[in-house]
CSV table of C-alpha atoms in Angstrom, one decimal:
chain,number,residue,atom,x,y,z
J,1,MET,CA,-1.0,24.7,76.8
J,2,GLU,CA,1.6,23.1,74.6
J,3,VAL,CA,1.0,20.1,72.4
J,4,LEU,CA,2.9,17.1,73.2
J,5,ILE,CA,4.1,14.5,70.5
J,6,LYS,CA,5.4,11.0,70.6
J,7,GLU,CA,6.5,9.1,68.4
J,8,ILE,CA,5.2,5.2,68.4
J,9,GLU,CA,6.5,2.3,66.8
J,10,THR,CA,3.9,0.5,64.4
J,11,SER,CA,4.0,-1.3,60.9
J,12,LEU,CA,0.5,-0.6,60.3
J,13,ASN,CA,-1.1,1.9,57.8
J,14,VAL,CA,-3.4,4.5,58.3
J,15,ALA,CA,-6.5,2.9,57.5
J,16,GLU,CA,-5.6,-0.2,59.6
J,17,ILE,CA,-5.4,2.3,62.6
J,18,TYR,CA,-8.6,4.1,61.9
J,19,ALA,CA,-10.6,0.6,61.8
J,20,HIS,CA,-10.0,0.4,65.5
J,21,PHE,CA,-10.7,4.3,66.2
J,22,ASN,CA,-13.8,4.6,63.5
J,23,SER,CA,-16.2,6.1,65.9
J,24,ARG,CA,-18.7,9.3,65.5
J,25,ASN,CA,-17.1,12.7,64.4
J,26,ASN,CA,-13.7,11.0,64.3
J,27,ILE,CA,-12.3,11.7,60.6
J,28,MET,CA,-9.3,10.3,58.9
J,29,LEU,CA,-7.3,12.3,56.1
J,30,ASP,CA,-6.0,9.4,54.1
J,31,SER,CA,-2.8,10.3,51.4
J,32,SER,CA,-3.5,6.5,50.2
J,33,LYS,CA,-1.9,7.1,46.8
J,34,GLU,CA,1.7,7.8,48.3
J,35,ASP,CA,3.1,10.6,46.2
J,36,LYS,CA,6.6,12.4,47.4
J,37,GLU,CA,5.2,15.9,46.5
J,38,LEU,CA,1.4,15.8,47.4
J,39,SER,CA,0.9,12.9,50.0
J,40,LYS,CA,3.7,13.1,52.8
J,41,PHE,CA,1.4,13.1,55.5
J,42,SER,CA,-2.1,10.9,56.7
J,43,PHE,CA,-4.1,12.2,59.6
J,44,ILE,CA,-6.6,10.7,62.2
J,45,GLY,CA,-8.5,13.0,64.9
J,46,VAL,CA,-9.6,11.3,67.6
J,47,ASN,CA,-11.0,12.6,71.0
J,48,PRO,CA,-13.4,15.5,69.9
J,49,PHE,CA,-13.7,18.2,72.2
J,50,LEU,CA,-15.7,20.8,70.1
J,51,ILE,CA,-18.0,20.5,67.1
J,52,PHE,CA,-19.0,23.5,64.8
J,53,LYS,CA,-21.6,23.3,62.4
J,54,TRP,CA,-23.3,25.4,60.1
J,55,PHE,CA,-26.7,25.0,58.1
J,56,GLY,CA,-27.4,27.9,56.2
J,57,GLU,CA,-29.0,30.2,58.1
J,58,PHE,CA,-27.7,29.6,61.6
J,59,GLY,CA,-25.0,27.4,63.3
J,60,GLU,CA,-24.2,25.5,66.4
J,61,ILE,CA,-21.0,25.0,68.5
J,62,ILE,CA,-21.3,21.9,70.7
J,63,LYS,CA,-19.1,21.6,73.5
J,64,ASP,CA,-19.3,19.8,76.8
J,65,GLU,CA,-22.5,18.9,75.8
J,66,GLU,CA,-23.9,22.1,75.8
J,67,ILE,CA,-25.1,23.7,72.1
J,68,GLU,CA,-24.4,27.3,71.4
J,69,LYS,CA,-26.6,28.6,68.7
J,70,PHE,CA,-25.3,31.5,66.3
J,71,GLU,CA,-26.0,33.7,63.1
J,72,SER,CA,-23.0,35.3,62.5
J,73,ASP,CA,-20.9,34.9,59.5
J,74,PRO,CA,-19.6,31.1,60.0
J,75,LEU,CA,-15.8,31.4,58.8
J,76,GLU,CA,-15.5,34.6,61.1
J,77,LYS,CA,-16.9,32.5,63.6
J,78,LEU,CA,-14.5,29.5,62.5
J,79,ARG,CA,-11.6,31.9,62.9
J,80,GLU,CA,-12.1,33.2,66.4
J,81,LEU,CA,-12.4,29.5,67.4
J,82,THR,CA,-9.1,28.8,65.8
J,83,GLU,CA,-7.8,31.7,67.4
J,84,ALA,CA,-8.6,30.7,71.0
J,85,TYR,CA,-6.7,27.5,70.8
J,86,LYS,CA,-3.7,29.0,69.1
J,87,ILE,CA,0.0,27.5,69.6
J,88,GLU,CA,3.3,28.1,68.7
J,89,ILE,CA,5.3,24.7,68.2
J,90,ASP,CA,8.3,24.5,65.8
J,91,ASN,CA,7.8,21.2,64.0
J,92,LYS,CA,7.7,20.0,60.6
J,93,ILE,CA,4.5,17.8,61.0
J,94,PRO,CA,2.0,20.4,59.5
J,95,LEU,CA,-1.1,19.3,61.7
J,96,VAL,CA,-0.4,18.6,65.2
J,97,SER,CA,-3.4,20.3,66.9
J,98,GLY,CA,-6.2,21.6,64.7
J,99,THR,CA,-9.9,21.0,63.5
J,100,ILE,CA,-11.0,18.8,60.3
J,101,GLY,CA,-13.9,19.1,58.6
J,102,TYR,CA,-15.4,20.5,55.2
J,103,ILE,CA,-17.0,23.4,53.5
J,104,SER,CA,-20.0,22.7,51.0
J,105,TYR,CA,-19.9,23.9,47.6
J,106,ASP,CA,-23.5,25.5,48.7
J,107,TYR,CA,-21.6,27.7,51.2
J,108,GLY,CA,-19.5,28.9,48.3
J,109,LYS,CA,-23.0,30.1,46.5
J,110,ARG,CA,-23.6,32.0,49.5
J,111,ILE,CA,-19.9,33.8,49.4
J,112,GLU,CA,-21.1,34.7,45.5
J,113,GLY,CA,-24.3,36.0,46.5
J,114,ILE,CA,-26.5,33.7,44.6
J,115,GLU,CA,-29.7,33.5,45.6
J,116,GLY,CA,-32.2,30.8,45.5
J,117,VAL,CA,-32.6,27.1,46.8
J,118,SER,CA,-32.5,24.2,44.2
J,119,LYS,CA,-34.0,20.9,45.3
J,120,LYS,CA,-31.7,18.8,47.4
J,121,ASN,CA,-31.4,14.9,47.9
J,122,ILE,CA,-29.7,15.0,51.3
J,123,GLU,CA,-29.8,17.3,53.9
J,124,ILE,CA,-26.5,17.6,55.7
J,125,PRO,CA,-24.6,20.9,57.6
J,126,GLU,CA,-23.1,23.3,55.1
J,127,ILE,CA,-20.1,23.5,56.9
J,128,TYR,CA,-18.8,20.9,59.5
J,129,PHE,CA,-15.8,20.7,61.4
J,130,VAL,CA,-14.2,18.8,64.8
J,131,PHE,CA,-11.7,20.2,67.2
J,132,TYR,CA,-9.6,17.1,68.0
J,133,ASP,CA,-7.5,16.9,71.7
J,134,ASN,CA,-5.4,14.0,69.8
J,135,ILE,CA,-4.1,13.6,66.1
J,136,ILE,CA,-2.3,10.3,64.9
J,137,VAL,CA,-0.1,11.3,62.3
J,138,LYS,CA,1.6,9.0,59.4
J,139,ASP,CA,4.6,10.5,58.2
J,140,LEU,CA,4.8,8.5,54.7
J,141,SER,CA,8.0,9.8,53.5
J,142,GLU,CA,10.1,8.6,56.8
J,143,ASN,CA,7.7,5.6,57.5
J,144,LYS,CA,7.1,7.0,61.3
J,145,THR,CA,4.0,7.3,63.5
J,146,PHE,CA,3.2,9.8,65.9
J,147,VAL,CA,0.3,10.9,68.4
J,148,THR,CA,0.0,14.4,69.5
J,149,SER,CA,-2.0,15.5,72.8
J,150,ARG,CA,-3.4,19.1,73.4
J,151,GLY,CA,-4.5,17.8,77.1
J,152,ILE,CA,-7.7,19.6,77.1
J,153,LEU,CA,-10.2,16.6,77.7
J,154,LYS,CA,-7.4,14.5,79.5
J,155,ASP,CA,-3.5,14.7,81.1
J,156,ARG,CA,-1.3,14.7,77.7
J,157,LYS,CA,0.8,11.8,78.8
J,158,ILE,CA,-2.3,9.9,79.9
J,159,SER,CA,-4.2,10.4,76.8
J,160,ILE,CA,-1.1,9.5,74.9
J,161,LYS,CA,-0.6,6.1,76.2
J,162,GLU,CA,-4.2,5.3,76.3
J,163,ILE,CA,-3.5,5.5,72.3
J,164,GLU,CA,-0.4,4.2,72.0
J,165,ASP,CA,-1.7,0.9,74.2
J,166,LYS,CA,-4.6,0.5,71.8
J,167,ILE,CA,-2.6,0.6,68.6
J,168,HIS,CA,0.0,-1.8,70.2
J,169,LYS,CA,-2.9,-4.5,70.7
J,170,ILE,CA,-4.1,-4.4,66.9
J,171,THR,CA,-3.0,-7.3,65.2
J,172,LYS,CA,-2.2,-6.6,61.6
J,173,THR,CA,-4.4,-8.8,59.3
J,174,LYS,CA,-4.1,-10.5,55.8
J,175,ASP,CA,-4.5,-8.7,52.5
J,176,GLU,CA,-8.8,-8.3,52.6
J,177,LYS,CA,-10.7,-10.3,49.7
J,178,PHE,CA,-13.6,-7.6,49.2
J,179,ASN,CA,-16.7,-7.9,47.4
J,180,PHE,CA,-18.2,-6.5,44.7
J,181,ASN,CA,-21.7,-6.5,43.6
J,182,THR,CA,-24.0,-5.3,40.8
J,183,ASN,CA,-26.1,-2.1,41.6
J,184,LYS,CA,-28.6,-0.1,39.9
J,185,PHE,CA,-27.6,3.7,40.0
J,186,ILE,CA,-30.1,6.7,39.3
J,187,SER,CA,-29.0,9.9,37.8
J,188,ASN,CA,-30.9,13.1,38.7
J,189,PHE,CA,-30.7,13.3,34.9
J,190,TYR,CA,-32.3,11.6,32.1
J,191,LYS,CA,-29.2,11.2,29.6
J,192,GLU,CA,-31.1,13.2,26.8
J,193,ASP,CA,-31.8,16.1,29.4
J,194,TYR,CA,-28.0,16.0,30.7
J,195,LEU,CA,-27.1,16.5,26.9
J,196,LYS,CA,-29.7,19.6,26.3
J,197,ALA,CA,-28.3,21.1,29.5
J,198,ILE,CA,-24.9,20.9,28.0
J,199,SER,CA,-26.0,22.3,24.8
J,200,ARG,CA,-27.6,25.1,26.7
J,201,MET,CA,-24.4,25.9,28.5
J,202,LYS,CA,-22.7,25.8,25.4
J,203,ASP,CA,-25.3,28.9,24.0
J,204,TYR,CA,-24.2,31.0,27.1
J,205,ILE,CA,-20.7,30.4,25.8
J,206,VAL,CA,-21.4,31.5,22.1
J,207,ASP,CA,-23.8,34.3,23.6
J,208,GLY,CA,-20.4,35.4,25.5
J,209,HIS,CA,-21.7,35.1,28.9
J,210,ILE,CA,-18.8,32.6,30.2
J,211,TYR,CA,-15.7,30.5,28.8
J,212,ILE,CA,-15.9,27.4,30.5
J,213,ALA,CA,-18.4,26.1,33.1
J,214,ASN,CA,-18.7,22.8,34.9
J,215,MET,CA,-21.8,20.9,34.2
J,216,THR,CA,-22.8,18.0,36.8
J,217,GLN,CA,-24.8,15.0,37.3
J,218,ASN,CA,-25.5,13.2,40.6
J,219,PHE,CA,-26.1,9.2,41.4
J,220,CYS,CA,-28.0,7.7,44.1
J,221,CYS,CA,-28.2,4.0,44.8
J,222,GLU,CA,-29.4,1.6,47.5
J,223,ASN,CA,-26.5,0.6,49.9
J,224,SER,CA,-26.8,-1.0,53.1
J,225,GLU,CA,-23.1,-2.3,53.9
J,226,ASP,CA,-20.9,-0.6,56.1
J,227,SER,CA,-19.3,2.6,55.2
J,228,PHE,CA,-16.0,2.0,56.3
J,229,TYR,CA,-15.9,-1.2,54.4
J,230,THR,CA,-16.6,0.7,51.1
J,231,TYR,CA,-14.1,3.1,51.7
J,232,ARG,CA,-11.5,0.0,52.0
J,233,LYS,CA,-12.6,-1.1,48.9
J,234,LEU,CA,-12.4,2.6,47.4
J,235,ARG,CA,-8.9,2.9,48.9
J,236,GLU,CA,-7.8,-0.3,47.3
J,237,ILE,CA,-8.9,0.3,43.9
J,238,ASN,CA,-8.8,4.1,43.3
J,239,PRO,CA,-5.8,5.4,45.7
J,240,ALA,CA,-5.8,8.8,45.8
J,241,PRO,CA,-3.4,11.4,47.4
J,242,PHE,CA,-6.2,13.6,49.2
J,243,SER,CA,-8.5,10.6,50.3
J,244,ALA,CA,-10.8,11.2,53.5
J,245,TYR,CA,-13.4,9.1,55.6
J,246,MET,CA,-15.4,11.1,58.0
J,247,ASN,CA,-18.0,9.3,60.2
J,248,LEU,CA,-20.2,12.3,61.1
J,249,ASP,CA,-23.8,12.9,62.9
J,250,GLY,CA,-26.2,11.2,60.6
J,251,PHE,CA,-24.1,10.3,57.7
J,252,GLU,CA,-20.3,8.9,56.3
J,253,VAL,CA,-18.2,10.9,53.6
J,254,ILE,CA,-16.0,8.6,51.5
J,255,SER,CA,-13.6,10.4,49.6
J,256,SER,CA,-11.1,9.6,47.1
J,257,SER,CA,-10.0,12.8,45.7
J,258,PRO,CA,-7.1,13.5,43.4
J,259,GLU,CA,-7.0,17.1,43.5
J,260,ARG,CA,-5.8,19.7,46.0
J,261,PHE,CA,-7.8,22.9,46.1
J,262,LEU,CA,-5.4,24.9,48.5
J,263,LYS,CA,-2.4,24.3,50.8
J,264,LEU,CA,-0.9,27.1,53.2
J,265,ASN,CA,1.9,26.9,55.5
J,266,ASN,CA,2.4,29.0,58.7
J,267,ARG,CA,4.6,31.1,56.7
J,268,GLY,CA,1.8,32.8,54.2
J,269,LYS,CA,3.2,30.4,51.0
J,270,VAL,CA,-0.1,29.0,49.3
J,271,GLU,CA,-0.4,26.6,46.5
J,272,THR,CA,-3.9,25.2,44.3
J,273,LYS,CA,-3.4,22.5,41.7
J,274,PRO,CA,-6.5,22.6,39.4
J,275,ILE,CA,-7.3,19.7,37.1
J,276,LYS,CA,-8.8,19.9,33.8
J,277,GLY,CA,-8.6,17.2,31.3
J,278,THR,CA,-9.4,13.6,31.9
J,279,ARG,CA,-8.7,10.4,30.0
J,280,LYS,CA,-9.7,6.7,30.9
J,281,ARG,CA,-6.6,4.2,31.5
J,282,GLY,CA,-6.2,1.6,28.8
J,283,LYS,CA,-6.9,-2.0,28.8
J,284,THR,CA,-3.5,-2.6,27.5
J,285,PRO,CA,0.0,-0.6,27.9
J,286,GLU,CA,-0.1,0.6,24.1
J,287,GLU,CA,-4.0,1.8,24.9
J,288,ASP,CA,-2.6,3.2,27.8
J,289,GLU,CA,0.1,5.3,26.3
J,290,LYS,CA,-2.2,6.3,23.3
J,291,ASN,CA,-4.6,7.9,26.0
J,292,ARG,CA,-1.9,9.5,27.8
J,293,ARG,CA,-0.3,11.0,24.7
J,294,GLU,CA,-3.9,12.3,23.5
J,295,LEU,CA,-4.3,13.9,26.9
J,296,GLU,CA,-0.9,15.4,26.6
J,297,ASN,CA,-1.5,16.8,23.3
J,298,SER,CA,-4.9,17.9,23.5
J,299,GLU,CA,-5.1,21.4,23.2
J,300,LYS,CA,-9.0,21.6,24.1
J,301,ASP,CA,-8.2,20.4,27.5
J,302,LYS,CA,-5.1,22.5,27.9
J,303,ALA,CA,-7.1,25.8,26.8
J,304,GLU,CA,-9.6,24.6,29.7
J,305,LEU,CA,-6.9,24.3,31.9
J,306,LEU,CA,-5.4,27.5,31.0
J,307,MET,CA,-8.5,29.2,31.4
J,308,ILE,CA,-8.7,27.9,35.0
J,309,VAL,CA,-5.3,28.9,35.8
J,310,ASP,CA,-5.6,32.2,34.9
J,311,LEU,CA,-9.2,32.3,37.1
J,312,GLU,CA,-6.8,31.0,40.3
J,313,ARG,CA,-4.4,33.4,39.7
J,314,ASN,CA,-7.1,36.4,39.8
J,315,ASP,CA,-8.2,34.7,42.9
J,316,LEU,CA,-5.0,34.5,44.9
J,317,SER,CA,-4.2,38.0,43.8
J,318,LYS,CA,-6.6,39.5,46.0
J,319,VAL,CA,-5.0,37.9,49.2
J,320,CYS,CA,-1.5,37.6,48.0
J,321,LYS,CA,1.4,40.2,48.1
J,322,PRO,CA,2.0,41.6,44.9
J,323,HIS,CA,3.9,39.7,42.0
J,324,SER,CA,4.0,36.5,44.2
J,325,VAL,CA,1.5,35.0,42.3
J,326,LYS,CA,3.3,32.5,40.1
J,327,VAL,CA,2.8,29.3,37.8
J,328,GLU,CA,5.0,26.7,38.4
J,329,GLU,CA,3.5,23.9,36.5
J,330,LEU,CA,1.4,24.4,33.6
J,331,PHE,CA,0.5,21.0,31.8
J,332,LYS,CA,1.6,18.1,34.2
J,333,ILE,CA,0.1,14.6,33.1
J,334,GLU,CA,-0.9,12.6,36.7
J,335,GLU,CA,-1.5,8.8,36.8
J,336,TYR,CA,-4.7,7.4,38.8
J,337,SER,CA,-6.1,3.9,38.7
J,338,THR,CA,-8.8,4.4,36.2
J,339,VAL,CA,-7.9,8.1,34.6
J,340,PHE,CA,-5.3,10.4,33.3
J,341,HIS,CA,-5.6,13.9,34.9
J,342,LEU,CA,-3.9,17.2,33.4
J,343,VAL,CA,-2.6,19.6,36.1
J,344,SER,CA,-1.1,22.7,36.9
J,345,LYS,CA,0.4,24.3,40.0
J,346,ILE,CA,-0.1,28.0,41.3
J,347,VAL,CA,1.9,29.4,44.2
J,348,GLY,CA,1.6,33.0,46.1
J,349,GLU,CA,2.9,34.5,49.2
J,350,LEU,CA,-0.3,35.8,51.5
J,351,ARG,CA,-0.1,39.3,52.7
J,352,GLU,CA,0.4,40.1,56.0
J,353,LYS,CA,-2.7,39.8,58.3
J,354,GLU,CA,-4.3,37.8,55.8
J,355,ASP,CA,-5.2,33.9,56.6
J,356,ILE,CA,-7.0,30.9,55.8
J,357,PHE,CA,-10.4,32.2,56.3
J,358,SER,CA,-9.6,35.5,54.0
J,359,LEU,CA,-8.0,33.0,51.7
J,360,LEU,CA,-11.4,30.7,51.5
J,361,LYS,CA,-13.5,34.1,51.0
J,362,ALA,CA,-11.3,35.0,47.9
J,363,THR,CA,-11.2,31.5,46.3
J,364,PHE,CA,-14.2,29.0,47.3
J,365,PRO,CA,-15.3,27.2,45.6
J,366,GLY,CA,-12.6,26.3,43.4
J,367,GLY,CA,-12.3,27.3,39.9
J,368,SER,CA,-11.7,23.9,38.4
J,369,ILE,CA,-15.4,22.8,39.3
J,370,THR,CA,-17.4,26.0,38.5
J,371,GLY,CA,-16.0,27.5,35.6
J,372,ALA,CA,-14.8,31.0,34.3
J,373,PRO,CA,-15.9,33.8,35.1
J,374,LYS,CA,-16.4,32.2,38.1
J,375,LEU,CA,-19.6,34.3,39.4
J,376,ARG,CA,-21.6,34.1,35.9
J,377,ALA,CA,-20.6,30.3,35.7
J,378,MET,CA,-22.0,29.6,39.2
J,379,GLU,CA,-25.5,31.5,38.4
J,380,ILE,CA,-25.6,29.4,35.0
J,381,ILE,CA,-24.9,26.2,36.8
J,382,HIS,CA,-27.6,27.0,39.6
J,383,GLU,CA,-30.0,27.4,36.6
J,384,LEU,CA,-28.9,24.0,34.6
J,385,GLU,CA,-28.2,21.5,37.4
J,386,LYS,CA,-31.4,20.2,39.1
J,387,LEU,CA,-29.8,19.8,42.5
J,388,GLU,CA,-28.0,21.3,45.1
J,389,ARG,CA,-24.4,20.0,45.1
J,390,GLY,CA,-24.1,20.1,48.7
J,391,LEU,CA,-21.0,18.9,49.7
J,392,TYR,CA,-19.9,17.2,46.1
J,393,THR,CA,-17.0,19.9,44.7
J,394,GLY,CA,-16.4,21.6,48.1
J,395,SER,CA,-13.7,21.2,50.4
J,396,ILE,CA,-12.2,18.7,52.9
J,397,GLY,CA,-9.4,19.6,54.9
J,398,TYR,CA,-7.8,20.7,58.1
J,399,ILE,CA,-6.9,24.1,59.9
J,400,ASP,CA,-3.8,23.9,62.2
J,401,PHE,CA,-3.7,26.0,64.9
J,402,ARG,CA,-0.5,27.3,63.9
J,403,GLY,CA,-1.6,28.4,60.6
J,404,ASN,CA,-1.2,25.4,58.4
J,405,SER,CA,-3.8,24.1,56.1
J,406,ASP,CA,-4.6,21.9,53.1
J,407,PHE,CA,-7.8,21.6,51.2
J,408,ASN,CA,-9.2,19.2,48.8
J,409,ILE,CA,-11.6,19.4,45.9
J,410,VAL,CA,-14.5,17.0,47.2
J,411,ILE,CA,-14.4,14.9,44.1
J,412,ARG,CA,-14.5,11.0,43.4
J,413,THR,CA,-16.8,11.3,46.7
J,414,ILE,CA,-19.6,9.0,48.3
J,415,ILE,CA,-21.9,10.5,50.8
J,416,LYS,CA,-23.9,7.9,52.5
J,417,GLN,CA,-26.8,8.4,54.6
J,418,LYS,CA,-29.0,5.4,55.9
J,419,ASP,CA,-29.1,2.7,53.3
J,420,LYS,CA,-28.8,5.5,50.3
J,421,ALA,CA,-25.5,6.4,48.7
J,422,TYR,CA,-25.2,9.6,46.5
J,423,PHE,CA,-22.2,11.3,44.6
J,424,GLY,CA,-21.7,13.7,41.8
J,425,VAL,CA,-19.8,13.5,38.8
J,426,GLY,CA,-18.9,16.2,36.3
J,427,GLY,CA,-17.0,18.0,33.6
J,428,GLY,CA,-15.6,21.3,32.1
J,429,ILE,CA,-17.7,22.4,29.1
J,430,THR,CA,-16.3,24.8,26.3
J,431,TYR,CA,-17.9,26.0,23.2
J,432,ASP,CA,-16.2,22.8,21.2
J,433,SER,CA,-17.3,20.3,23.6
J,434,LEU,CA,-19.1,17.5,22.2
J,435,GLU,CA,-22.2,16.5,24.2
J,436,GLU,CA,-21.9,12.9,23.9
J,437,SER,CA,-18.0,12.7,24.9
J,438,GLU,CA,-18.8,15.2,28.0
J,439,TYR,CA,-21.6,12.6,29.0
J,440,GLU,CA,-19.2,9.7,28.5
J,441,GLU,CA,-16.4,11.4,30.8
J,442,THR,CA,-18.6,11.9,33.6
J,443,LEU,CA,-19.1,8.1,33.4
J,444,ASP,CA,-15.4,7.4,33.5
J,445,LYS,CA,-14.7,9.7,36.6
J,446,GLY,CA,-17.7,7.8,38.2
J,447,ARG,CA,-16.4,4.2,37.3
J,448,ALA,CA,-14.5,3.5,40.8
J,449,LEU,CA,-17.3,4.8,42.7
J,450,MET,CA,-19.7,2.6,40.8
J,451,LYS,CA,-17.9,-0.3,41.0
J,452,VAL,CA,-17.4,0.0,45.2
J,453,LEU,CA,-21.0,0.4,45.3
């Protein structure tokens, strides 16, 4: 069945539209920090017709109010499902019909064969994808809005008209005045224990086990405010190119991620953009420029990023054509509301018969949030961190039924369940890391999240 695509007239941004489509299992991928290279499109998935969940030992496929359980490889099962809805349509919009969801870091441990389960602070599926009959698309580069329909749940023209009519009835509101309250945040680490864990990680580096590893802590607080209100606050103070709001079964995900994990187009071109290196923004233009230059000239941060670039090149080479993997950008500074980041860009071309699923198996989880060598770094992370990471440092993104995909790294992300909010922060540890500085860097990264909570 072909996809119908219609352009509609509206001056609303994607978050203003989503506010009126915010129901269970509708997901928004929001390029809230507009960037000509990174964030050309935002998407809202509406009218789900299939929900895919993986819980670690078994999975569920929910369709037509029936639940099919399975125990086979979840990515293979997801591949089967996307193949069943495969389409061919020539359009520059990268997502016109497809599925949106996430893969948690904990599933990456299964890919790498890391045994044992740490304590969990929240119970959510390891993998969660929603298949949509309709996608609302914001083309940010041309300031256009489109609605697509597959016609699975309802006639294509009828479903598009219903969505169009609903959007046209939305009244544009004045700029919101947000309330920011104080709150008490509890980490899964006492500060001295976190410093000891960093010191132990450095011992592993000195002993030759690893070159770099990512150490994280997880914060929790009481928070009973509306989750989408929290998202709008975060969008206001910390816009990011790979933001997302997910209203899922029993929990919500509020993400303001600056980092792309994987982008794949249907011609097989793949891209990853790891981040390593952070400095907080200055309080004055002079301090801001000083901090930027400090990051730009930091040999330590460049060395960290270079190690991750080598890891990502190696991972991509497992599924890419020989000699196609190249570093297009090595040490680029990107600006965000609270921090500067040091970023690289690696590209490649997939071999014939490879796809997003084999690409994910070869590269997931991302090297920037694990370390190098990846497997040993993940084993040490499993030993030293006190909690399962869950969705934190996993990936949120989409799979278009023509083969396009785009996934972020889940950082700067809050998970809300009942009246509690959870988020993780961390950083890369090398042999010359200073424990106190690394601890403070995690707080810099969490500042925007703490402010909105």
